PDB file of C-alpha atoms in Angstrom:
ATOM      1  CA  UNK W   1       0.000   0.000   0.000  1.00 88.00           C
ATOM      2  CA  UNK W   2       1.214   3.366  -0.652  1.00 92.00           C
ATOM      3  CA  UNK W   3       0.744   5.884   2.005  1.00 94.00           C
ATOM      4  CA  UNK W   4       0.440   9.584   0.489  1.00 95.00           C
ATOM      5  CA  UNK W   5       0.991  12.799   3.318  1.00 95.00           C
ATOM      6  CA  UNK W   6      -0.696  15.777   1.496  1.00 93.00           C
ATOM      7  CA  UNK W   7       0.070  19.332   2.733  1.00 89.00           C
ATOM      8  CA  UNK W   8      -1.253  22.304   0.837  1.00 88.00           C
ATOM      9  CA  UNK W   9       1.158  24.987   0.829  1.00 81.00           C
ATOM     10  CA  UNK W  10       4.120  24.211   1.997  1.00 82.00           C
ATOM     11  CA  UNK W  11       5.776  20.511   2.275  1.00 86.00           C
ATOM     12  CA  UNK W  12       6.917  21.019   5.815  1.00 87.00           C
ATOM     13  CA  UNK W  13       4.290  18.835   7.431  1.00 90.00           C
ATOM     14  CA  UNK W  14       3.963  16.306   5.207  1.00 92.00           C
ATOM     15  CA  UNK W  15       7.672  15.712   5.734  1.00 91.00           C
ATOM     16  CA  UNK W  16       7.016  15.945   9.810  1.00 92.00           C
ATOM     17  CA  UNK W  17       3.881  13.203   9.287  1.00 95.00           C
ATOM     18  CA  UNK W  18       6.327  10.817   7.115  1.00 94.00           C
ATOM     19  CA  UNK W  19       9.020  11.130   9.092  1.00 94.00           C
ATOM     20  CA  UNK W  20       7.117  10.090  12.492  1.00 95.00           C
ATOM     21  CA  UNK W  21       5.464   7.098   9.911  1.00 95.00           C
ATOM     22  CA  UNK W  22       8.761   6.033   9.211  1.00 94.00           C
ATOM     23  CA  UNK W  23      10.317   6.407  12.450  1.00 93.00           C
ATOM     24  CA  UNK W  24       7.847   6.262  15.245  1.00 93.00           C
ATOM     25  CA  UNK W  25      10.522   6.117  17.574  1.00 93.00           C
ATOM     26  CA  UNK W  26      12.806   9.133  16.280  1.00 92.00           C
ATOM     27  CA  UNK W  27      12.696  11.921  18.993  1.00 90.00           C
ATOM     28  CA  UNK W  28      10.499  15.271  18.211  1.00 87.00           C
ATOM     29  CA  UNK W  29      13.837  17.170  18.129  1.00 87.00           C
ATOM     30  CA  UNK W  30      15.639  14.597  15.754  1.00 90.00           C
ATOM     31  CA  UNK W  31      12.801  14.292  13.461  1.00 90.00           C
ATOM     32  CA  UNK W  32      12.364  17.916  13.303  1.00 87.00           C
ATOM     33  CA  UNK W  33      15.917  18.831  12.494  1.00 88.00           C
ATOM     34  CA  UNK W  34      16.169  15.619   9.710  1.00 89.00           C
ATOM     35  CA  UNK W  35      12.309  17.149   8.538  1.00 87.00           C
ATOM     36  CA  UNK W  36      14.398  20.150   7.565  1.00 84.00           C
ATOM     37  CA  UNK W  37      17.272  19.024   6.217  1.00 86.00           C
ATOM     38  CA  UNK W  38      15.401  17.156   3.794  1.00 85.00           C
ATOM     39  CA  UNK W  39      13.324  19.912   3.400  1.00 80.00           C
ATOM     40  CA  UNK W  40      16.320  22.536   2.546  1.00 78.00           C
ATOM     41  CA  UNK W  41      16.739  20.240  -0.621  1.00 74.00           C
ATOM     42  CA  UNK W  42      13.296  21.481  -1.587  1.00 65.00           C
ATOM     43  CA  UNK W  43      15.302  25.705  -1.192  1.00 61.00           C
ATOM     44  CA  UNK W  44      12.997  27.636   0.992  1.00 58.00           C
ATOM     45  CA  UNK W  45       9.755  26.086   2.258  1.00 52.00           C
ATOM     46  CA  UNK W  46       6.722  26.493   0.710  1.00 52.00           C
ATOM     47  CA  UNK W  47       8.757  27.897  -2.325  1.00 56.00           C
ATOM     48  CA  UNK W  48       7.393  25.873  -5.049  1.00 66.00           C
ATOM     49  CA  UNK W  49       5.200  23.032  -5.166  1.00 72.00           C
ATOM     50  CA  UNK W  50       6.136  18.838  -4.971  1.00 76.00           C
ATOM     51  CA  UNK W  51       3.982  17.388  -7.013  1.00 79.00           C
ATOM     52  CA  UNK W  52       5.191  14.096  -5.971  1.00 87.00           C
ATOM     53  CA  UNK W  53       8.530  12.428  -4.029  1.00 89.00           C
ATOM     54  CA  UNK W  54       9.145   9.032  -2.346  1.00 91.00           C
ATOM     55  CA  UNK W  55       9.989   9.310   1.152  1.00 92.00           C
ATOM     56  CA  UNK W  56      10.667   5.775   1.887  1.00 92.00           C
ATOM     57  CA  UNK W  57       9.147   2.565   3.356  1.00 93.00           C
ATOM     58  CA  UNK W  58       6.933   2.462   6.900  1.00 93.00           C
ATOM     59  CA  UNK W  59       8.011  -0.538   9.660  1.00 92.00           C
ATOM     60  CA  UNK W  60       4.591  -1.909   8.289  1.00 90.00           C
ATOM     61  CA  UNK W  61       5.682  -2.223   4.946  1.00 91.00           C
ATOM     62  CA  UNK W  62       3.667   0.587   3.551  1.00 92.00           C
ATOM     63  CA  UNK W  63       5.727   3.047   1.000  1.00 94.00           C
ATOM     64  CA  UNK W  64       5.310   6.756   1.721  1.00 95.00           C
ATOM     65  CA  UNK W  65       5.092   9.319  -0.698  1.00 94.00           C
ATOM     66  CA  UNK W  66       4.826  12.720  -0.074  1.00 92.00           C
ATOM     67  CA  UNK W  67       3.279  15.995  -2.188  1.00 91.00           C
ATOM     68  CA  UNK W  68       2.663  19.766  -1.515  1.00 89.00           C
ATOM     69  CA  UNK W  69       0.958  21.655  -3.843  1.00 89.00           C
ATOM     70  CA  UNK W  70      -1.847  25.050  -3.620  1.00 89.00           C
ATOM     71  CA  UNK W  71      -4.815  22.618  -3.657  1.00 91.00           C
ATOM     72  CA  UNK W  72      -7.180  22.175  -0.642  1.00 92.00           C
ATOM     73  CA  UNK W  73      -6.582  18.837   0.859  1.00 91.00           C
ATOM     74  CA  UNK W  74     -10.569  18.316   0.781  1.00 92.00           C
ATOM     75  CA  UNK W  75     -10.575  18.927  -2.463  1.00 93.00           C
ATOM     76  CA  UNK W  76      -7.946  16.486  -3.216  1.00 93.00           C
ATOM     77  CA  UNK W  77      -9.397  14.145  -1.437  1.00 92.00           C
ATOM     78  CA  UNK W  78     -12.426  13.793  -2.978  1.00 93.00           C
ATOM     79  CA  UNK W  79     -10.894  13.837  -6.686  1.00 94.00           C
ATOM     80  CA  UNK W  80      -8.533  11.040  -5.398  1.00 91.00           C
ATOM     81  CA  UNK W  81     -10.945   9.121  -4.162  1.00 89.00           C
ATOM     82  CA  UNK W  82     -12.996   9.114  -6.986  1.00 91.00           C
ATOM     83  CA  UNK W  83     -10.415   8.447  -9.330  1.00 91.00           C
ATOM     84  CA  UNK W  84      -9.093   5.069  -7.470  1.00 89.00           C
ATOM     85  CA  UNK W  85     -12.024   3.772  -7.775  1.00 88.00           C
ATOM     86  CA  UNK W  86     -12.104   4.448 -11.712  1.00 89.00           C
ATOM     87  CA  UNK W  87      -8.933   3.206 -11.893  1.00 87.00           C
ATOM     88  CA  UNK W  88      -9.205  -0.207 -10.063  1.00 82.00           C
ATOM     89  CA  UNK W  89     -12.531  -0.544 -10.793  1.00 76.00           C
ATOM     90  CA  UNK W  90     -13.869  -0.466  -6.907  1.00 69.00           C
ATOM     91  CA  UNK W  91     -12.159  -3.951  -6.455  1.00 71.00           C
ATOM     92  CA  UNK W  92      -9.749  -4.971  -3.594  1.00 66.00           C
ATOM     93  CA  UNK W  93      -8.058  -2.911  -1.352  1.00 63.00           C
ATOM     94  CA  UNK W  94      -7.375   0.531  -2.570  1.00 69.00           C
ATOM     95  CA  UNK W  95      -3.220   0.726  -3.123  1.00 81.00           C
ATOM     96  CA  UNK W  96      -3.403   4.642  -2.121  1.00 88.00           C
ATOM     97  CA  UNK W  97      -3.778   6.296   0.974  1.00 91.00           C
ATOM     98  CA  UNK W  98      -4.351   9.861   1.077  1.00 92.00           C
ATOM     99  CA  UNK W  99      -3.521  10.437   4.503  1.00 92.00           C
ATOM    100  CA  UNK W 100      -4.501  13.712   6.406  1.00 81.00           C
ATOM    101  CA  UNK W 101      -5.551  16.212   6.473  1.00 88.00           C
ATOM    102  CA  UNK W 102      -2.619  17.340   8.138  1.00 89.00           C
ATOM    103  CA  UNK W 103      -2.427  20.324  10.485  1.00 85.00           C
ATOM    104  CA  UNK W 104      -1.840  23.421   9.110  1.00 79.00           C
ATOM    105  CA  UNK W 105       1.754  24.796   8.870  1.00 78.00           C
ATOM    106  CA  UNK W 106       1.986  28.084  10.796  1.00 66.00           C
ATOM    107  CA  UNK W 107       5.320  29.242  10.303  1.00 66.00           C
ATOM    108  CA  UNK W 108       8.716  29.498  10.490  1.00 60.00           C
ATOM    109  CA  UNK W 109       9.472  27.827  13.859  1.00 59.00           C
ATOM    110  CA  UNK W 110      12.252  27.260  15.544  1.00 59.00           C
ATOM    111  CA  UNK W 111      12.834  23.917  17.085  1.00 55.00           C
ATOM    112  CA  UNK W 112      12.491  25.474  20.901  1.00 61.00           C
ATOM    113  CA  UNK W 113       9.167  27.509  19.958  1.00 69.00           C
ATOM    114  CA  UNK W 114       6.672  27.138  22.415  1.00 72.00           C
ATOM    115  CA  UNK W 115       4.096  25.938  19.647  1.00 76.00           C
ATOM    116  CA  UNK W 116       6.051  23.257  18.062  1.00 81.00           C
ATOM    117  CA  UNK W 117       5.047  20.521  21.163  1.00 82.00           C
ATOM    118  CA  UNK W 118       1.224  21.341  20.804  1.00 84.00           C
ATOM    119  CA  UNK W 119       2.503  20.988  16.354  1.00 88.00           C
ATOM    120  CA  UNK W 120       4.307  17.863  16.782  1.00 89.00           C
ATOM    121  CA  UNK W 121       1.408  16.017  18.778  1.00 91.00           C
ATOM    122  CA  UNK W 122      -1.129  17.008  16.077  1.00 91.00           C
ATOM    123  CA  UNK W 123       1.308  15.434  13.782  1.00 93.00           C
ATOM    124  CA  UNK W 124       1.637  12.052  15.848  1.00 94.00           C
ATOM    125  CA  UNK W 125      -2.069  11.618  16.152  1.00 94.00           C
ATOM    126  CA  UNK W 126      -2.383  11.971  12.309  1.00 95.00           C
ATOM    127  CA  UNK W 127       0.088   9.484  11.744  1.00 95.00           C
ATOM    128  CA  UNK W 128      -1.233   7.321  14.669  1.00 95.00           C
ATOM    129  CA  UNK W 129      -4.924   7.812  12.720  1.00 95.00           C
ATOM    130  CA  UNK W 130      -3.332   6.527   9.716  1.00 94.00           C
ATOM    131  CA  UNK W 131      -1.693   3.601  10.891  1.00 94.00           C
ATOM    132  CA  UNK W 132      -5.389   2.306  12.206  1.00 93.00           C
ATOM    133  CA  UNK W 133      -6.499   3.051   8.629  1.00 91.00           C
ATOM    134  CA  UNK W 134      -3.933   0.886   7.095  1.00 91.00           C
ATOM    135  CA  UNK W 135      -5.107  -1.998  10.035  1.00 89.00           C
ATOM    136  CA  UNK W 136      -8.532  -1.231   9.479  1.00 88.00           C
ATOM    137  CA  UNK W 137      -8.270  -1.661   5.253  1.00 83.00           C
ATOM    138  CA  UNK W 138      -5.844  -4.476   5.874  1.00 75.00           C
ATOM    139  CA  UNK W 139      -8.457  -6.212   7.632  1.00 62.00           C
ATOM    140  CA  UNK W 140     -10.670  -9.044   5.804  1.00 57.00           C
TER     141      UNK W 140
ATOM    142  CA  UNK B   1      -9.987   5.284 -20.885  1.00 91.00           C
ATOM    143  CA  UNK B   2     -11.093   7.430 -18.340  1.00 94.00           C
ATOM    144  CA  UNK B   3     -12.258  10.380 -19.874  1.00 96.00           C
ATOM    145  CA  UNK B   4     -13.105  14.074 -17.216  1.00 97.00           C
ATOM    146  CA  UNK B   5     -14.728  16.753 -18.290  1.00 97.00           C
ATOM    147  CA  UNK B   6     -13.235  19.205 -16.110  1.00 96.00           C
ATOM    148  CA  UNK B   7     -14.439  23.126 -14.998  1.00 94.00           C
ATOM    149  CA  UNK B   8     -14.711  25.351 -11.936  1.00 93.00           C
ATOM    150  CA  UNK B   9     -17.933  23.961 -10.103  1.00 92.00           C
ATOM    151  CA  UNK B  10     -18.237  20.646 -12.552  1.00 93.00           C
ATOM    152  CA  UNK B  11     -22.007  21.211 -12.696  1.00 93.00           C
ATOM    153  CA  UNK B  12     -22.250  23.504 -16.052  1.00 94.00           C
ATOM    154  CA  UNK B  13     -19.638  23.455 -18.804  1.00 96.00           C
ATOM    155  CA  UNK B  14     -18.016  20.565 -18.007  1.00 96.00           C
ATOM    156  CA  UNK B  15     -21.570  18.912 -17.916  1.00 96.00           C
ATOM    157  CA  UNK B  16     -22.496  20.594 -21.071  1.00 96.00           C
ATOM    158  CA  UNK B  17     -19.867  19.107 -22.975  1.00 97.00           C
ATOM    159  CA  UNK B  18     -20.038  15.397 -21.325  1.00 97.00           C
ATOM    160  CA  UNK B  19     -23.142  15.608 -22.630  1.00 96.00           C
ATOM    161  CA  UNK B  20     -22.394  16.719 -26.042  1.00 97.00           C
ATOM    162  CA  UNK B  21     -19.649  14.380 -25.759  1.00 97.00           C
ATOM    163  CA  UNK B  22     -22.366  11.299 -24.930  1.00 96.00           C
ATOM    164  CA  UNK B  23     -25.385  12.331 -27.094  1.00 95.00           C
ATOM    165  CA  UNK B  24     -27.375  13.823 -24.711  1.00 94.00           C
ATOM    166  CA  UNK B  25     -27.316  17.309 -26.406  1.00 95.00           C
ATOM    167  CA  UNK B  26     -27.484  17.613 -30.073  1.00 95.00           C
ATOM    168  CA  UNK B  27     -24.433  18.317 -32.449  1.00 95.00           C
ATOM    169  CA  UNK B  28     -26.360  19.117 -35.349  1.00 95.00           C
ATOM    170  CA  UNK B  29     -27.714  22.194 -33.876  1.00 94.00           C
ATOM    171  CA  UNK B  30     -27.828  24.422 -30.950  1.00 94.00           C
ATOM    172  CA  UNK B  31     -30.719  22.697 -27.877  1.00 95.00           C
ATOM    173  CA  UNK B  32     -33.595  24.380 -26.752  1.00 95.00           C
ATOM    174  CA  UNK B  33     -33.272  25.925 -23.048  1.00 94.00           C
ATOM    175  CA  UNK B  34     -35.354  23.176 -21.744  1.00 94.00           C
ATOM    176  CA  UNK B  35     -32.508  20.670 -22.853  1.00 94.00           C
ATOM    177  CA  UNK B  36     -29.689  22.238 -21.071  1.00 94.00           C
ATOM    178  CA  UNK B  37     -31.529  22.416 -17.939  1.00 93.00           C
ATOM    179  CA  UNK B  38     -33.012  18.724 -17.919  1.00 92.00           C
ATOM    180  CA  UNK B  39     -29.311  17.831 -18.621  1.00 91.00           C
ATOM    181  CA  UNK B  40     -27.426  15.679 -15.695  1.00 88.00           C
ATOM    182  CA  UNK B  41     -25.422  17.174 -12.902  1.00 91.00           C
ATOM    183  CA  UNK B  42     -26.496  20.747 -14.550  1.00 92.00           C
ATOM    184  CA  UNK B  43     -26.687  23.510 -11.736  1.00 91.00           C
ATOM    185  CA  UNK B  44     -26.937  20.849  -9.115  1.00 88.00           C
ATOM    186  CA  UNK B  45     -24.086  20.098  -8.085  1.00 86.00           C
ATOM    187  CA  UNK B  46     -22.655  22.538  -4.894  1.00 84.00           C
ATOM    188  CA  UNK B  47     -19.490  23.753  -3.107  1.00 83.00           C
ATOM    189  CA  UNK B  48     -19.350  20.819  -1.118  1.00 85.00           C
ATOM    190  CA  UNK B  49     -19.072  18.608  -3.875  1.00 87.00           C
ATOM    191  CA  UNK B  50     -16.295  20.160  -5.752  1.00 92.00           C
ATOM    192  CA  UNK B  51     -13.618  18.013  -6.469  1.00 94.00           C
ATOM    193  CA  UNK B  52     -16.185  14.894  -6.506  1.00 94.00           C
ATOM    194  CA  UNK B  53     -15.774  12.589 -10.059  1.00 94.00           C
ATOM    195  CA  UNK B  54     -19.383  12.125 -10.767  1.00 94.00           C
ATOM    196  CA  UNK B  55     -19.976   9.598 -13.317  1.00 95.00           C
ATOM    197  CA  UNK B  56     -21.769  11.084 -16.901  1.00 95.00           C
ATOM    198  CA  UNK B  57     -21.881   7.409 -18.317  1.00 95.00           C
ATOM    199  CA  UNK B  58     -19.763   5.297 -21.331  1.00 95.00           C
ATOM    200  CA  UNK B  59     -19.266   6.572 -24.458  1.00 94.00           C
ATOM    201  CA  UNK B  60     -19.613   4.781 -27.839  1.00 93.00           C
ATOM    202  CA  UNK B  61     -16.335   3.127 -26.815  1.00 93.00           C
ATOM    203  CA  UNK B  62     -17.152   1.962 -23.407  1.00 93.00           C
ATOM    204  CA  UNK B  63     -14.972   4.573 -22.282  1.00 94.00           C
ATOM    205  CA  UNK B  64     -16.166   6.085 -18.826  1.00 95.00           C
ATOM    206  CA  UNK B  65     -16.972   9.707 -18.502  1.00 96.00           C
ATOM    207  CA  UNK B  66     -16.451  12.078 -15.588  1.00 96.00           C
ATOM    208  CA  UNK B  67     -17.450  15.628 -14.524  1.00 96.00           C
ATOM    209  CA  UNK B  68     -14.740  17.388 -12.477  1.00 96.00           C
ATOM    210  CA  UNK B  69     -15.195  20.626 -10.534  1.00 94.00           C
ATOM    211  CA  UNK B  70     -11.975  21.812  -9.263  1.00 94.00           C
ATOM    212  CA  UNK B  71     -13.046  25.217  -8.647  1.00 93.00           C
ATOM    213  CA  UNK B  72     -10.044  27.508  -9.225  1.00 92.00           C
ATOM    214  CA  UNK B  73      -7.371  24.813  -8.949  1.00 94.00           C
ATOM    215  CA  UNK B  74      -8.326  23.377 -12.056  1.00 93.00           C
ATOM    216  CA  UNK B  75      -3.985  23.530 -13.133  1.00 93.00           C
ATOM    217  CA  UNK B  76      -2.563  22.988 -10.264  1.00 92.00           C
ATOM    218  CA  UNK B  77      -5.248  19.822 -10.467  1.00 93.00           C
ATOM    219  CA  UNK B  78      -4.261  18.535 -13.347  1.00 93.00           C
ATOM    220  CA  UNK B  79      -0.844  18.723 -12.481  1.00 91.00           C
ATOM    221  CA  UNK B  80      -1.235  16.877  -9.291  1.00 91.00           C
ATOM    222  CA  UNK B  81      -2.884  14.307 -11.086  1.00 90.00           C
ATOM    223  CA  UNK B  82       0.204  13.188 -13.536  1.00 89.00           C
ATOM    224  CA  UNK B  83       1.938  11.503 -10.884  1.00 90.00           C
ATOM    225  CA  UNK B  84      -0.571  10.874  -8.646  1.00 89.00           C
ATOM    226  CA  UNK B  85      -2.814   8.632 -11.447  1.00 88.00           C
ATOM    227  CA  UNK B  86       0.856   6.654 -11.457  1.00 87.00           C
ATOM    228  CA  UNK B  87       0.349   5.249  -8.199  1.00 88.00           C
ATOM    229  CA  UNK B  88      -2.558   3.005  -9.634  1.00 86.00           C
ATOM    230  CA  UNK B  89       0.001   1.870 -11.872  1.00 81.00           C
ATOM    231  CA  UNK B  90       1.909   2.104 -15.127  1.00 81.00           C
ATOM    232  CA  UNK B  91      -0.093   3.333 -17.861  1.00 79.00           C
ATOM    233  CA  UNK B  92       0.157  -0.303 -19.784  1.00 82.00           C
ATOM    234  CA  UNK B  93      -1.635  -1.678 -17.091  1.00 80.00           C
ATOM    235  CA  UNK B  94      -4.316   0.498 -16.152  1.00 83.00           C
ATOM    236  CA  UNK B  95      -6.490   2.895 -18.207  1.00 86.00           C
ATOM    237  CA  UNK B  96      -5.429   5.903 -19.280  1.00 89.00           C
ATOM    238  CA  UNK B  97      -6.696   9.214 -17.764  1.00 93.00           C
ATOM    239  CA  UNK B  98      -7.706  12.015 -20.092  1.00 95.00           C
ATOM    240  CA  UNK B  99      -8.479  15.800 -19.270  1.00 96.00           C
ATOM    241  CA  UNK B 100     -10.456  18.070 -20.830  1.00 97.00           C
ATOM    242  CA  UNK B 101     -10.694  21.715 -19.397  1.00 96.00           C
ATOM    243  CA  UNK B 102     -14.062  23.348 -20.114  1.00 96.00           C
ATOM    244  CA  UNK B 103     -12.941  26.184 -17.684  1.00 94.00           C
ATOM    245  CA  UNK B 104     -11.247  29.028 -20.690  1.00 93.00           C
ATOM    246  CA  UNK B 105     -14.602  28.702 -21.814  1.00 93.00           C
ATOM    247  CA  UNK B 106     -16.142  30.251 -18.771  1.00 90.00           C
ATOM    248  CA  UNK B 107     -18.241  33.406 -19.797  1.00 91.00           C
ATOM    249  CA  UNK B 108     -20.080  36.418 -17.697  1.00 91.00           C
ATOM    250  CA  UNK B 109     -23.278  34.899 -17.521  1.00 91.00           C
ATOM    251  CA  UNK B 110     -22.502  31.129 -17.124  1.00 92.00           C
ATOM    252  CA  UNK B 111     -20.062  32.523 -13.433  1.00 91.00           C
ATOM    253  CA  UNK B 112     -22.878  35.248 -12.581  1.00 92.00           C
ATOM    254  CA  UNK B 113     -25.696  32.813 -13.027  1.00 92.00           C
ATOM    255  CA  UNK B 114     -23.923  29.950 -10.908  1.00 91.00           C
ATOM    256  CA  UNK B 115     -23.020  32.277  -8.228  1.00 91.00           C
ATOM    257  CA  UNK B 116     -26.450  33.437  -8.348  1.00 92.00           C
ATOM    258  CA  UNK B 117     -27.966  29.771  -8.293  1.00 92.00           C
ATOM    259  CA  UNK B 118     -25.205  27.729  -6.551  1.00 88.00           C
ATOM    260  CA  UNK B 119     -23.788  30.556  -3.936  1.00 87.00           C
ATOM    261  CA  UNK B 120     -26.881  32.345  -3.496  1.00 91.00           C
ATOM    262  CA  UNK B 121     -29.592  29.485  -3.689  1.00 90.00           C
ATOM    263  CA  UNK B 122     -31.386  31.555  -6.022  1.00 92.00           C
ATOM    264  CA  UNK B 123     -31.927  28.660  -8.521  1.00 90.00           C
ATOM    265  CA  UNK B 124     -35.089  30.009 -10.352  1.00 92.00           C
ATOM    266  CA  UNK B 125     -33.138  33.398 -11.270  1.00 91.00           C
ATOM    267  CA  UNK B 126     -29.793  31.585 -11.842  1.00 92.00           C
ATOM    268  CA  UNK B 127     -30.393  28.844 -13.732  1.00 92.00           C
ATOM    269  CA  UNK B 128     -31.885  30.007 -16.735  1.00 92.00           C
ATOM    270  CA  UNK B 129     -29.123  32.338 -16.766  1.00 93.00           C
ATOM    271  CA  UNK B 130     -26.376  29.543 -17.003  1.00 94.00           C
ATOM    272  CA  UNK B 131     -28.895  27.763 -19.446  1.00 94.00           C
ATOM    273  CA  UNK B 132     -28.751  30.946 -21.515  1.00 94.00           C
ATOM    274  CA  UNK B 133     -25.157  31.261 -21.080  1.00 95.00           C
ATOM    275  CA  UNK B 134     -24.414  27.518 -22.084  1.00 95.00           C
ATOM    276  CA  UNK B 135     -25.970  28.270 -25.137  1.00 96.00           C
ATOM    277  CA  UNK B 136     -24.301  31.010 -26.033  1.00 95.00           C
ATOM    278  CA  UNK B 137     -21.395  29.285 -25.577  1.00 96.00           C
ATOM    279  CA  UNK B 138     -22.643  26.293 -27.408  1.00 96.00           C
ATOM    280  CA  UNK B 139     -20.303  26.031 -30.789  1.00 96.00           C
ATOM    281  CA  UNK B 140     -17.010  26.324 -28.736  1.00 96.00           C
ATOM    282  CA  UNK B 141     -18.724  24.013 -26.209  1.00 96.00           C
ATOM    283  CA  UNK B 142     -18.663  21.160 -29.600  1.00 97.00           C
ATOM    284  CA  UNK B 143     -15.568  22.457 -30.919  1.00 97.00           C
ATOM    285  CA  UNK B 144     -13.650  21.341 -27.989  1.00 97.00           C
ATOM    286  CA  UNK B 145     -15.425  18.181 -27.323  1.00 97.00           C
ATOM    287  CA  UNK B 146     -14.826  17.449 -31.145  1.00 97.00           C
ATOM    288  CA  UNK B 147     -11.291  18.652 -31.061  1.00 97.00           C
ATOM    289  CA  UNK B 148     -10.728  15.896 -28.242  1.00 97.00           C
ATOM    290  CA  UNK B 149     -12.628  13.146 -30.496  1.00 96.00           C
ATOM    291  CA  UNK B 150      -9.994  14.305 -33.333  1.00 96.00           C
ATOM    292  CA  UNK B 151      -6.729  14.192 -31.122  1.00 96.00           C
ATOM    293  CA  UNK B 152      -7.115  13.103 -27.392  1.00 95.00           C
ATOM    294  CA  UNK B 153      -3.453  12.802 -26.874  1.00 94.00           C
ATOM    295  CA  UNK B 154      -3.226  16.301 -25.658  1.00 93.00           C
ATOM    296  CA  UNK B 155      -5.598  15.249 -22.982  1.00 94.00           C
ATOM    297  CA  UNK B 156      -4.195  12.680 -21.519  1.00 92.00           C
ATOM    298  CA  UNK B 157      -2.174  12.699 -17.955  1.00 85.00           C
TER     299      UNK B 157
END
């Protein structure tokens, strides 16, 4: 299954929500410094869009992908959805997650700003939220 | 192939030409008022379900058609869509996705009568003034679902 995090605007939290996927046990601080190194590849955040980049695989096997771009993650949604099921036909379990929607990036943080704890727990319970998903489609 | 008719709300051009597209509105010459309005999806379709794929039917190919509002991400949309649609798979093994973008032809009265209908819930004033505006727009409405028929390679994702 492929796992997609979603953030219109800039890619910053997708990168947080992957990196927690992919390393539930990385500290806040670690994964927020490595979220930003990879995101400095990107030049400044929010600069231009990703349409689409693999992150890597999840402990549960899942492959993570991640994509910024101006559209509304509702709207996304719904378009995605819709055109799964066109594409498979409806029939077995759907090979794309879109994951989210992810808190809203609020700035330019620094890894000691009061905000980023309340941030970083919004981003765990997304990911924690997605990983039931994955159990609950895995499920027969 | 998965064919999307594709405009701001997805409830009035890009319903008028799925249905051009499927025979549900004549070619030969321009509809009455009373055909655009008994068409599917037209005017009924609101905010919340922008960005929904509702199904228009098969065309003469089996191919499945789509109506796509995307409001006024209709590029960055389609752009998104390129990779994403390669998730599901490499194009040999899964159908291929065309888009066609009814939005350029967008006039006055088609976005003042859906804002009027749609926005405002005014649907007796607004929707003959889409219907109106639909037909005005009819030729280039068939002119672009023809030019796809002709070429739909610059369609596809």
């Amino acid at each position: 299954m492929i796992v997609l995090y979603y953030s219109p605007g800039a890619l910053f939290p997708a990168l947080l929500a992957a990196m927690n996927h992919a390393h539930p046990d990385l500290p806040p601080e670690r994964a927020w410094l490595r979220a930003r190194e990879r995101l400095d590849r990107h030049g400044p955040a929010g600069e231009r869009p990703v349409l689409l980049e693999e992150f890597g695989p999840s402990p549960g096997g899942e492959t993570l992908y991640l994509a910024a771009a101006p559209v509304p993650s509702a709207l996304l949604r719904r378009t995605l959805s819709g055109l799964g099921v066109a594409l498979t036909g409806g029939r077995g379990t759907p090979p794309v997650l879109l994951a989210g929607p992810l808190p809203p990036w609020r700035g330019r943080w620094t890894i000691s700003a009061p905000g980023r704890a309340g941030y970083w727990e919004e981003i765990r319970a997304l990911v924690e939220r997605t990983r039931l998903q994955i159990e609950l489609i895995g499920r027969p | 192939m998965i064919i999307i008719f594709q405009c701001y709300g997805g409830t009035h051009t890009s319903a008028a030409a799925a249905s051009i597209y499927l025979g549900a509105l004549p070619r030969s010459r321009v509809p009455r008022l009373e055909e655009v309005l008994a068409m599917p999806y037209f005017d009924r379709v609101d905010s919340a379900g922008v960005g929904a794929l509702n199904y228009a039917g098969r065309d003469r190919r089996g191919n499945r058609v789509f109506i796509l509002g995307s409001s006024r991400w209709g590029g960055p949309m389609r752009e998104l869509l390129v990779p994403l649609s390669g998730l599901y798979g490499p194009v040999t093994e899964r159908p291929g996705v065309a888009v066609i973008d009814c939005y350029p032809l967008l006039s006055w009265p088609v976005r003042m009568g859906g804002f009027i209908s749609r926005r405002l819930g005014l649907t007796a004033l607004g929707r003959p003034l889409v219907g109106r505006g639909i037909l005005r727009i009819y030729p280039r409405l068939l002119e672009l679902v023809e030019r796809f028929e002709r070429d739909p390679a610059p369609h596809l994702l």
